[in-house]
GROMACS .gro file of N, CA and C in nm:
model
  525
    1UNK      N    1   8.794  -0.593  16.140
    1UNK     CA    2   8.920  -0.631  16.202
    1UNK      C    3   8.906  -0.773  16.257
    2UNK      N    4   8.998  -0.861  16.220
    2UNK     CA    5   9.001  -0.997  16.272
    2UNK      C    6   9.139  -1.019  16.332
    3UNK      N    7   9.148  -1.019  16.464
    3UNK     CA    8   9.275  -1.035  16.534
    3UNK      C    9   9.309  -1.182  16.548
    4UNK      N   10   9.434  -1.218  16.516
    4UNK     CA   11   9.480  -1.356  16.536
    4UNK      C   12   9.485  -1.387  16.685
    5UNK      N   13   9.471  -1.514  16.718
    5UNK     CA   14   9.469  -1.554  16.859
    5UNK      C   15   9.592  -1.509  16.936
    6UNK      N   16   9.709  -1.513  16.870
    6UNK     CA   17   9.832  -1.474  16.940
    6UNK      C   18   9.852  -1.323  16.946
    7UNK      N   19   9.764  -1.247  16.881
    7UNK     CA   20   9.771  -1.101  16.887
    7UNK      C   21   9.880  -1.038  16.805
    8UNK      N   22   9.948  -1.116  16.718
    8UNK     CA   23  10.058  -1.059  16.639
    8UNK      C   24  10.014  -1.010  16.502
    9UNK      N   25   9.893  -1.049  16.458
    9UNK     CA   26   9.848  -1.004  16.326
    9UNK      C   27   9.698  -0.973  16.330
   10UNK      N   28   9.661  -0.885  16.241
   10UNK     CA   29   9.520  -0.849  16.226
   10UNK      C   30   9.488  -0.847  16.077
   11UNK      N   31   9.374  -0.905  16.044
   11UNK     CA   32   9.326  -0.900  15.905
   11UNK      C   33   9.220  -0.792  15.899
   12UNK      N   34   9.242  -0.696  15.810
   12UNK     CA   35   9.149  -0.585  15.794
   12UNK      C   36   9.080  -0.601  15.659
   13UNK      N   37   8.952  -0.632  15.665
   13UNK     CA   38   8.874  -0.658  15.543
   13UNK      C   39   8.761  -0.557  15.530
   14UNK      N   40   8.729  -0.524  15.408
   14UNK     CA   41   8.615  -0.438  15.381
   14UNK      C   42   8.652  -0.291  15.370
   15UNK      N   43   8.551  -0.209  15.347
   15UNK     CA   44   8.575  -0.065  15.331
   15UNK      C   45   8.628   0.000  15.458
   16UNK      N   46   8.708   0.103  15.441
   16UNK     CA   47   8.759   0.182  15.553
   16UNK      C   48   8.652   0.287  15.582
   17UNK      N   49   8.593   0.276  15.701
   17UNK     CA   50   8.481   0.364  15.734
   17UNK      C   51   8.510   0.453  15.854
   18UNK      N   52   8.412   0.534  15.884
   18UNK     CA   53   8.422   0.626  15.998
   18UNK      C   54   8.446   0.546  16.126
   19UNK      N   55   8.543   0.591  16.205
   19UNK     CA   56   8.573   0.526  16.331
   19UNK      C   57   8.677   0.416  16.323
   20UNK      N   58   8.717   0.376  16.202
   20UNK     CA   59   8.816   0.267  16.190
   20UNK      C   60   8.951   0.306  16.247
   21UNK      N   61   8.990   0.432  16.234
   21UNK     CA   62   9.119   0.475  16.290
   21UNK      C   63   9.116   0.464  16.443
   22UNK      N   64   9.007   0.501  16.502
   22UNK     CA   65   8.994   0.490  16.648
   22UNK      C   66   8.997   0.343  16.690
   23UNK      N   67   8.928   0.257  16.615
   23UNK     CA   68   8.928   0.114  16.645
   23UNK      C   69   9.068   0.056  16.633
   24UNK      N   70   9.142   0.095  16.529
   24UNK     CA   71   9.278   0.045  16.512
   24UNK      C   72   9.368   0.095  16.625
   25UNK      N   73   9.353   0.220  16.663
   25UNK     CA   74   9.431   0.276  16.773
   25UNK      C   75   9.408   0.198  16.902
   26UNK      N   76   9.284   0.170  16.932
   26UNK     CA   77   9.249   0.092  17.052
   26UNK      C   78   9.311  -0.047  17.045
   27UNK      N   79   9.300  -0.111  16.930
   27UNK     CA   80   9.355  -0.245  16.911
   27UNK      C   81   9.507  -0.245  16.926
   28UNK      N   82   9.574  -0.149  16.866
   28UNK     CA   83   9.721  -0.144  16.872
   28UNK      C   84   9.770  -0.115  17.014
   29UNK      N   85   9.698  -0.035  17.087
   29UNK     CA   86   9.737  -0.007  17.226
   29UNK      C   87   9.718  -0.131  17.314
   30UNK      N   88   9.615  -0.210  17.285
   30UNK     CA   89   9.589  -0.331  17.363
   30UNK      C   90   9.680  -0.447  17.322
   31UNK      N   91   9.735  -0.441  17.201
   31UNK     CA   92   9.817  -0.550  17.147
   31UNK      C   93   9.954  -0.496  17.104
   32UNK      N   94  10.045  -0.472  17.197
   32UNK     CA   95  10.175  -0.416  17.159
   32UNK      C   96  10.257  -0.508  17.069
   33UNK      N   97  10.222  -0.637  17.066
   33UNK     CA   98  10.294  -0.732  16.982
   33UNK      C   99  10.238  -0.736  16.839
   34UNK      N  100  10.135  -0.658  16.811
   34UNK     CA  101  10.073  -0.656  16.678
   34UNK      C  102  10.168  -0.592  16.577
   35UNK      N  103  10.215  -0.672  16.481
   35UNK     CA  104  10.309  -0.623  16.381
   35UNK      C  105  10.264  -0.649  16.237
   36UNK      N  106  10.176  -0.744  16.218
   36UNK     CA  107  10.138  -0.781  16.081
   36UNK      C  108   9.996  -0.735  16.052
   37UNK      N  109   9.983  -0.663  15.940
   37UNK     CA  110   9.855  -0.608  15.897
   37UNK      C  111   9.820  -0.669  15.761
   38UNK      N  112   9.722  -0.759  15.761
   38UNK     CA  113   9.677  -0.822  15.636
   38UNK      C  114   9.562  -0.739  15.582
   39UNK      N  115   9.577  -0.693  15.460
   39UNK     CA  116   9.482  -0.598  15.402
   39UNK      C  117   9.403  -0.659  15.288
   40UNK      N  118   9.275  -0.634  15.290
   40UNK     CA  119   9.186  -0.670  15.180
   40UNK      C  120   9.072  -0.569  15.182
   41UNK      N  121   9.087  -0.463  15.102
   41UNK     CA  122   8.992  -0.353  15.112
   41UNK      C  123   8.978  -0.279  14.979
   42UNK      N  124   8.855  -0.236  14.949
   42UNK     CA  125   8.834  -0.153  14.831
   42UNK      C  126   8.864  -0.006  14.858
   43UNK      N  127   8.911   0.025  14.979
   43UNK     CA  128   8.940   0.164  15.016
   43UNK      C  129   8.829   0.220  15.101
   44UNK      N  130   8.813   0.349  15.095
   44UNK     CA  131   8.710   0.414  15.176
   44UNK      C  132   8.749   0.554  15.214
   45UNK      N  133   8.725   0.588  15.337
   45UNK     CA  134   8.747   0.724  15.388
   45UNK      C  135   8.895   0.759  15.392
   46UNK      N  136   8.932   0.861  15.317
   46UNK     CA  137   9.072   0.903  15.306
   46UNK      C  138   9.127   0.950  15.441
   47UNK      N  139   9.053   1.030  15.513
   47UNK     CA  140   9.102   1.082  15.641
   47UNK      C  141   9.126   0.968  15.741
   48UNK      N  142   9.037   0.873  15.746
   48UNK     CA  143   9.054   0.757  15.835
   48UNK      C  144   9.180   0.679  15.794
   49UNK      N  145   9.197   0.658  15.665
   49UNK     CA  146   9.314   0.584  15.615
   49UNK      C  147   9.444   0.658  15.647
   50UNK      N  148   9.443   0.791  15.637
   50UNK     CA  149   9.563   0.869  15.670
   50UNK      C  150   9.600   0.851  15.817
   51UNK      N  151   9.501   0.855  15.904
   51UNK     CA  152   9.527   0.835  16.048
   51UNK      C  153   9.578   0.694  16.075
   52UNK      N  154   9.518   0.596  16.010
   52UNK     CA  155   9.560   0.456  16.027
   52UNK      C  156   9.703   0.436  15.975
   53UNK      N  157   9.735   0.499  15.864
   53UNK     CA  158   9.869   0.489  15.807
   53UNK      C  159   9.973   0.545  15.904
   54UNK      N  160   9.941   0.655  15.969
   54UNK     CA  161  10.033   0.712  16.069
   54UNK      C  162  10.060   0.614  16.182
   55UNK      N  163   9.956   0.546  16.226
   55UNK     CA  164   9.972   0.448  16.335
   55UNK      C  165  10.060   0.330  16.291
   56UNK      N  166  10.036   0.281  16.170
   56UNK     CA  167  10.113   0.168  16.119
   56UNK      C  168  10.258   0.208  16.100
   57UNK      N  169  10.282   0.326  16.043
   57UNK     CA  170  10.420   0.368  16.018
   57UNK      C  171  10.495   0.392  16.149
   58UNK      N  172  10.422   0.423  16.255
   58UNK     CA  173  10.484   0.444  16.386
   58UNK      C  174  10.513   0.315  16.462
   59UNK      N  175  10.470   0.202  16.410
   59UNK     CA  176  10.490   0.074  16.477
   59UNK      C  177  10.617   0.009  16.422
   60UNK      N  178  10.721   0.007  16.504
   60UNK     CA  179  10.849  -0.051  16.463
   60UNK      C  180  10.832  -0.198  16.429
   61UNK      N  181  10.882  -0.237  16.313
   61UNK     CA  182  10.874  -0.377  16.270
   61UNK      C  183  10.744  -0.415  16.203
   62UNK      N  184  10.657  -0.318  16.178
   62UNK     CA  185  10.528  -0.348  16.114
   62UNK      C  186  10.547  -0.398  15.973
   63UNK      N  187  10.461  -0.489  15.932
   63UNK     CA  188  10.463  -0.534  15.793
   63UNK      C  189  10.319  -0.547  15.744
   64UNK      N  190  10.301  -0.518  15.617
   64UNK     CA  191  10.169  -0.523  15.555
   64UNK      C  192  10.169  -0.628  15.445
   65UNK      N  193  10.062  -0.703  15.441
   65UNK     CA  194  10.041  -0.805  15.338
   65UNK      C  195   9.909  -0.777  15.270
   66UNK      N  196   9.909  -0.783  15.138
   66UNK     CA  197   9.783  -0.773  15.065
   66UNK      C  198   9.745  -0.915  15.027
   67UNK      N  199   9.628  -0.954  15.072
   67UNK     CA  200   9.581  -1.091  15.051
   67UNK      C  201   9.520  -1.105  14.912
   68UNK      N  202   9.428  -1.016  14.875
   68UNK     CA  203   9.366  -1.021  14.743
   68UNK      C  204   9.377  -0.887  14.672
   69UNK      N  205   9.317  -0.785  14.732
   69UNK     CA  206   9.322  -0.652  14.672
   69UNK      C  207   9.328  -0.546  14.780
   70UNK      N  208   9.396  -0.440  14.747
   70UNK     CA  209   9.407  -0.324  14.835
   70UNK      C  210   9.398  -0.205  14.741
   71UNK      N  211   9.285  -0.137  14.747
   71UNK     CA  212   9.259  -0.032  14.650
   71UNK      C  213   9.233   0.101  14.718
   72UNK      N  214   9.257   0.207  14.642
   72UNK     CA  215   9.222   0.342  14.683
   72UNK      C  216   9.287   0.377  14.816
   73UNK      N  217   9.211   0.416  14.916
   73UNK     CA  218   9.266   0.458  15.045
   73UNK      C  219   9.343   0.347  15.116
   74UNK      N  220   9.314   0.222  15.085
   74UNK     CA  221   9.385   0.109  15.146
   74UNK      C  222   9.534   0.114  15.113
   75UNK      N  223   9.569   0.169  14.996
   75UNK     CA  224   9.709   0.174  14.958
   75UNK      C  225   9.793   0.256  15.057
   76UNK      N  226   9.728   0.350  15.125
   76UNK     CA  227   9.800   0.429  15.226
   76UNK      C  228   9.846   0.338  15.341
   77UNK      N  229   9.760   0.247  15.383
   77UNK     CA  230   9.795   0.154  15.491
   77UNK      C  231   9.910   0.064  15.447
   78UNK      N  232   9.902   0.017  15.323
   78UNK     CA  233  10.007  -0.071  15.270
   78UNK      C  234  10.141   0.002  15.266
   79UNK      N  235  10.142   0.123  15.212
   79UNK     CA  236  10.266   0.198  15.197
   79UNK      C  237  10.324   0.244  15.331
   80UNK      N  238  10.241   0.251  15.433
   80UNK     CA  239  10.287   0.298  15.565
   80UNK      C  240  10.378   0.197  15.634
   81UNK      N  241  10.363   0.070  15.602
   81UNK     CA  242  10.443  -0.034  15.667
   81UNK      C  243  10.583  -0.038  15.608
   82UNK      N  244  10.685  -0.047  15.693
   82UNK     CA  245  10.822  -0.053  15.642
   82UNK      C  246  10.848  -0.179  15.559
   83UNK      N  247  10.780  -0.287  15.592
   83UNK     CA  248  10.795  -0.412  15.519
   83UNK      C  249  10.661  -0.443  15.452
   84UNK      N  250  10.664  -0.469  15.320
   84UNK     CA  251  10.540  -0.489  15.244
   84UNK      C  252  10.552  -0.611  15.154
   85UNK      N  253  10.440  -0.681  15.138
   85UNK     CA  254  10.439  -0.798  15.051
   85UNK      C  255  10.301  -0.815  14.990
   86UNK      N  256  10.298  -0.857  14.865
   86UNK     CA  257  10.173  -0.893  14.797
   86UNK      C  258  10.171  -1.044  14.780
   87UNK      N  259  10.059  -1.105  14.810
   87UNK     CA  260  10.042  -1.246  14.780
   87UNK      C  261  10.042  -1.258  14.627
   88UNK      N  262  10.071  -1.378  14.573
   88UNK     CA  263  10.090  -1.391  14.428
   88UNK      C  264   9.978  -1.334  14.340
   89UNK      N  265   9.853  -1.348  14.378
   89UNK     CA  266   9.744  -1.298  14.294
   89UNK      C  267   9.690  -1.163  14.341
   90UNK      N  268   9.752  -1.104  14.440
   90UNK     CA  269   9.702  -0.977  14.497
   90UNK      C  270   9.733  -0.860  14.404
   91UNK      N  271   9.653  -0.753  14.421
   91UNK     CA  272   9.673  -0.633  14.340
   91UNK      C  273   9.656  -0.508  14.425
   92UNK      N  274   9.735  -0.406  14.388
   92UNK     CA  275   9.719  -0.273  14.446
   92UNK      C  276   9.649  -0.187  14.342
   93UNK      N  277   9.550  -0.112  14.386
   93UNK     CA  278   9.477  -0.026  14.293
   93UNK      C  279   9.480   0.119  14.337
   94UNK      N  280   9.516   0.207  14.245
   94UNK     CA  281   9.530   0.351  14.273
   94UNK      C  282   9.434   0.430  14.186
   95UNK      N  283   9.382   0.540  14.242
   95UNK     CA  284   9.304   0.636  14.164
   95UNK      C  285   9.290   0.768  14.242
   96UNK      N  286   9.237   0.868  14.174
   96UNK     CA  287   9.214   0.998  14.236
   96UNK      C  288   9.114   0.985  14.350
   97UNK      N  289   9.122   1.075  14.443
   97UNK     CA  290   9.024   1.082  14.552
   97UNK      C  291   8.897   1.148  14.502
   98UNK      N  292   8.788   1.112  14.565
   98UNK     CA  293   8.660   1.176  14.537
   98UNK      C  294   8.591   1.204  14.669
   99UNK      N  295   8.536   1.324  14.682
   99UNK     CA  296   8.467   1.360  14.805
   99UNK      C  297   8.321   1.317  14.802
  100UNK      N  298   8.272   1.280  14.684
  100UNK     CA  299   8.132   1.242  14.673
  100UNK      C  300   8.037   1.360  14.672
  101UNK      N  301   8.091   1.482  14.667
  101UNK     CA  302   8.006   1.602  14.671
  101UNK      C  303   7.975   1.655  14.531
  102UNK      N  304   8.041   1.603  14.431
  102UNK     CA  305   8.030   1.652  14.293
  102UNK      C  306   8.075   1.796  14.281
  103UNK      N  307   8.154   1.841  14.377
  103UNK     CA  308   8.210   1.975  14.373
  103UNK      C  309   8.357   1.962  14.335
  104UNK      N  310   8.396   2.008  14.217
  104UNK     CA  311   8.535   1.991  14.172
  104UNK      C  312   8.637   2.058  14.263
  105UNK      N  313   8.599   2.164  14.331
  105UNK     CA  314   8.691   2.233  14.421
  105UNK      C  315   8.724   2.142  14.540
  106UNK      N  316   8.622   2.080  14.598
  106UNK     CA  317   8.645   1.989  14.711
  106UNK      C  318   8.727   1.868  14.667
  107UNK      N  319   8.696   1.816  14.548
  107UNK     CA  320   8.772   1.701  14.497
  107UNK      C  321   8.919   1.739  14.477
  108UNK      N  322   8.943   1.858  14.425
  108UNK     CA  323   9.082   1.900  14.402
  108UNK      C  324   9.156   1.916  14.535
  109UNK      N  325   9.089   1.970  14.635
  109UNK     CA  326   9.151   1.981  14.768
  109UNK      C  327   9.183   1.843  14.825
  110UNK      N  328   9.092   1.748  14.806
  110UNK     CA  329   9.115   1.610  14.855
  110UNK      C  330   9.234   1.549  14.782
  111UNK      N  331   9.249   1.578  14.655
  111UNK     CA  332   9.361   1.521  14.580
  111UNK      C  333   9.494   1.587  14.614
  112UNK      N  334   9.491   1.712  14.652
  112UNK     CA  335   9.613   1.777  14.702
  112UNK      C  336   9.657   1.709  14.832
  113UNK      N  337   9.561   1.680  14.917
  113UNK     CA  338   9.591   1.609  15.043
  113UNK      C  339   9.642   1.467  15.015
  114UNK      N  340   9.579   1.400  14.918
  114UNK     CA  341   9.623   1.265  14.881
  114UNK      C  342   9.767   1.268  14.829
  115UNK      N  343   9.797   1.365  14.744
  115UNK     CA  344   9.933   1.379  14.691
  115UNK      C  345  10.033   1.401  14.804
  116UNK      N  346   9.998   1.488  14.898
  116UNK     CA  347  10.087   1.517  15.011
  116UNK      C  348  10.110   1.390  15.095
  117UNK      N  349  10.005   1.315  15.117
  117UNK     CA  350  10.017   1.192  15.196
  117UNK      C  351  10.104   1.089  15.123
  118UNK      N  352  10.081   1.072  14.993
  118UNK     CA  353  10.162   0.978  14.916
  118UNK      C  354  10.310   1.018  14.917
  119UNK      N  355  10.338   1.147  14.909
  119UNK     CA  356  10.478   1.193  14.915
  119UNK      C  357  10.538   1.161  15.051
  120UNK      N  358  10.461   1.181  15.158
  120UNK     CA  359  10.508   1.150  15.292
  120UNK      C  360  10.538   1.000  15.306
  121UNK      N  361  10.463   0.917  15.234
  121UNK     CA  362  10.482   0.772  15.237
  121UNK      C  363  10.584   0.724  15.134
  122UNK      N  364  10.651   0.820  15.069
  122UNK     CA  365  10.757   0.792  14.971
  122UNK      C  366  10.710   0.717  14.847
  123UNK      N  367  10.587   0.740  14.806
  123UNK     CA  368  10.542   0.684  14.679
  123UNK      C  369  10.614   0.761  14.568
  124UNK      N  370  10.679   0.691  14.475
  124UNK     CA  371  10.753   0.760  14.369
  124UNK      C  372  10.662   0.852  14.285
  125UNK      N  373  10.721   0.960  14.235
  125UNK     CA  374  10.647   1.057  14.154
  125UNK      C  375  10.571   0.991  14.039
  126UNK      N  376  10.634   0.892  13.979
  126UNK     CA  377  10.571   0.820  13.867
  126UNK      C  378  10.432   0.769  13.908
  127UNK      N  379  10.420   0.708  14.026
  127UNK     CA  380  10.293   0.655  14.072
  127UNK      C  381  10.198   0.766  14.116
  128UNK      N  382  10.250   0.871  14.175
  128UNK     CA  383  10.164   0.982  14.217
  128UNK      C  384  10.099   1.045  14.094
  129UNK      N  385  10.178   1.073  13.993
  129UNK     CA  386  10.125   1.133  13.870
  129UNK      C  387  10.020   1.043  13.807
  130UNK      N  388  10.052   0.915  13.798
  130UNK     CA  389   9.960   0.818  13.738
  130UNK      C  390   9.830   0.809  13.819
  131UNK      N  391   9.843   0.810  13.952
  131UNK     CA  392   9.725   0.802  14.039
  131UNK      C  393   9.636   0.924  14.019
  132UNK      N  394   9.695   1.042  14.018
  132UNK     CA  395   9.616   1.164  14.007
  132UNK      C  396   9.554   1.181  13.869
  133UNK      N  397   9.602   1.107  13.769
  133UNK     CA  398   9.542   1.110  13.635
  133UNK      C  399   9.434   1.003  13.617
  134UNK      N  400   9.424   0.911  13.712
  134UNK     CA  401   9.324   0.804  13.702
  134UNK      C  402   9.194   0.849  13.766
  135UNK      N  403   9.087   0.858  13.688
  135UNK     CA  404   8.959   0.904  13.743
  135UNK      C  405   8.916   0.821  13.864
  136UNK      N  406   8.842   0.884  13.954
  136UNK     CA  407   8.801   0.817  14.078
  136UNK      C  408   8.708   0.699  14.053
  137UNK      N  409   8.649   0.691  13.938
  137UNK     CA  410   8.560   0.579  13.906
  137UNK      C  411   8.633   0.467  13.832
  138UNK      N  412   8.763   0.483  13.815
  138UNK     CA  413   8.847   0.382  13.750
  138UNK      C  414   8.951   0.336  13.851
  139UNK      N  415   9.037   0.246  13.808
  139UNK     CA  416   9.143   0.196  13.896
  139UNK      C  417   9.265   0.165  13.811
  140UNK      N  418   9.380   0.204  13.860
  140UNK     CA  419   9.507   0.174  13.794
  140UNK      C  420   9.575   0.065  13.878
  141UNK      N  421   9.604  -0.048  13.814
  141UNK     CA  422   9.670  -0.160  13.882
  141UNK      C  423   9.811  -0.178  13.826
  142UNK      N  424   9.912  -0.127  13.895
  142UNK     CA  425  10.050  -0.147  13.848
  142UNK      C  426  10.085  -0.296  13.849
  143UNK      N  427  10.172  -0.333  13.757
  143UNK     CA  428  10.217  -0.472  13.751
  143UNK      C  429  10.315  -0.500  13.866
  144UNK      N  430  10.336  -0.627  13.895
  144UNK     CA  431  10.433  -0.666  13.997
  144UNK      C  432  10.571  -0.612  13.960
  145UNK      N  433  10.605  -0.619  13.832
  145UNK     CA  434  10.736  -0.570  13.788
  145UNK      C  435  10.750  -0.420  13.817
  146UNK      N  436  10.645  -0.342  13.793
  146UNK     CA  437  10.650  -0.199  13.823
  146UNK      C  438  10.669  -0.175  13.972
  147UNK      N  439  10.594  -0.249  14.053
  147UNK     CA  440  10.604  -0.232  14.198
  147UNK      C  441  10.743  -0.270  14.249
  148UNK      N  442  10.800  -0.375  14.193
  148UNK     CA  443  10.935  -0.418  14.233
  148UNK      C  444  11.039  -0.317  14.187
  149UNK      N  445  11.028  -0.273  14.062
  149UNK     CA  446  11.129  -0.182  14.008
  149UNK      C  447  11.130  -0.046  14.078
  150UNK      N  448  11.018  -0.007  14.137
  150UNK     CA  449  11.011   0.119  14.212
  150UNK      C  450  11.025   0.098  14.362
  151UNK      N  451  11.068  -0.022  14.401
  151UNK     CA  452  11.096  -0.058  14.541
  151UNK      C  453  10.976  -0.047  14.634
  152UNK      N  454  10.856  -0.070  14.580
  152UNK     CA  455  10.738  -0.069  14.665
  152UNK      C  456  10.716  -0.205  14.731
  153UNK      N  457  10.764  -0.309  14.665
  153UNK     CA  458  10.762  -0.444  14.723
  153UNK      C  459  10.895  -0.509  14.688
  154UNK      N  460  10.937  -0.606  14.771
  154UNK     CA  461  11.061  -0.676  14.737
  154UNK      C  462  11.034  -0.781  14.629
  155UNK      N  463  11.139  -0.818  14.559
  155UNK     CA  464  11.125  -0.926  14.463
  155UNK      C  465  11.098  -1.055  14.539
  156UNK      N  466  10.999  -1.134  14.493
  156UNK     CA  467  10.969  -1.257  14.567
  156UNK      C  468  11.088  -1.353  14.563
  157UNK      N  469  11.106  -1.430  14.671
  157UNK     CA  470  11.216  -1.525  14.673
  157UNK      C  471  11.196  -1.634  14.567
  158UNK      N  472  11.305  -1.680  14.514
  158UNK     CA  473  11.300  -1.784  14.412
  158UNK      C  474  11.344  -1.915  14.476
  159UNK      N  475  11.260  -1.964  14.565
  159UNK     CA  476  11.297  -2.080  14.645
  159UNK      C  477  11.310  -2.208  14.564
  160UNK      N  478  11.246  -2.215  14.448
  160UNK     CA  479  11.255  -2.336  14.368
  160UNK      C  480  11.358  -2.326  14.256
  161UNK      N  481  11.425  -2.213  14.245
  161UNK     CA  482  11.530  -2.198  14.144
  161UNK      C  483  11.659  -2.258  14.198
  162UNK      N  484  11.685  -2.382  14.162
  162UNK     CA  485  11.810  -2.447  14.203
  162UNK      C  486  11.875  -2.506  14.079
  163UNK      N  487  12.002  -2.513  14.082
  163UNK     CA  488  12.075  -2.570  13.971
  163UNK      C  489  12.115  -2.712  14.008
  164UNK      N  490  12.084  -2.805  13.919
  164UNK     CA  491  12.123  -2.944  13.939
  164UNK      C  492  12.258  -2.967  13.874
  165UNK      N  493  12.339  -3.052  13.934
  165UNK     CA  494  12.467  -3.082  13.871
  165UNK      C  495  12.445  -3.153  13.737
  166UNK      N  496  12.540  -3.142  13.647
  166UNK     CA  497  12.526  -3.208  13.515
  166UNK      C  498  12.499  -3.357  13.532
  167UNK      N  499  12.410  -3.409  13.448
  167UNK     CA  500  12.380  -3.551  13.449
  167UNK      C  501  12.272  -3.592  13.547
  168UNK      N  502  12.221  -3.499  13.628
  168UNK     CA  503  12.114  -3.534  13.722
  168UNK      C  504  11.982  -3.497  13.657
  169UNK      N  505  11.897  -3.597  13.643
  169UNK     CA  506  11.767  -3.574  13.581
  169UNK      C  507  11.666  -3.526  13.683
  170UNK      N  508  11.568  -3.452  13.635
  170UNK     CA  509  11.457  -3.408  13.719
  170UNK      C  510  11.376  -3.531  13.759
  171UNK      N  511  11.325  -3.538  13.881
  171UNK     CA  512  11.249  -3.655  13.926
  171UNK      C  513  11.123  -3.680  13.844
  172UNK      N  514  11.068  -3.576  13.782
  172UNK     CA  515  10.944  -3.598  13.704
  172UNK      C  516  10.971  -3.620  13.555
  173UNK      N  517  11.097  -3.621  13.518
  173UNK     CA  518  11.131  -3.642  13.376
  173UNK      C  519  11.122  -3.790  13.344
  174UNK      N  520  11.054  -3.821  13.237
  174UNK     CA  521  11.039  -3.960  13.190
  174UNK      C  522  11.154  -3.992  13.093
  175UNK      N  523  11.216  -4.105  13.112
  175UNK     CA  524  11.327  -4.145  13.024
  175UNK      C  525  11.276  -4.212  12.900
   0.00000   0.00000   0.00000
């Protein structure tokens, strides 16, 4: 966790590990103005991410930004924020949960929990099905167009799309 000097944003980098939900809870209680969550994580502990997602979704005006990549359990944090944005080269990565026990029963229970959490976060069925079909050792990276079309992120602003009046040349055009 890297808190900005003004206390309005936190950059969360690295794996989501044991105790991270408690650390985030402490930070959010100490910084009521904290609204921006910058994410860069390969994922990690599902239970910790679920608790963190609840905290983020409970923060009015929260927004999540993916700086480079947000994979696996990190996607729960991203989806929990009412306002979400990906930087131009950033990616979201989804896959099945794995308990690391090599016990298929435990893995299936973890994936039932993951499905329930994704539904609570309003992830469309299309993505849930795709996620649960992606092996835990692989990663599914939806395209920006897919994320936009399913309303997971807004369409980026087209600030440079302007129309010039007829007869006005572009400043970089050579005559």
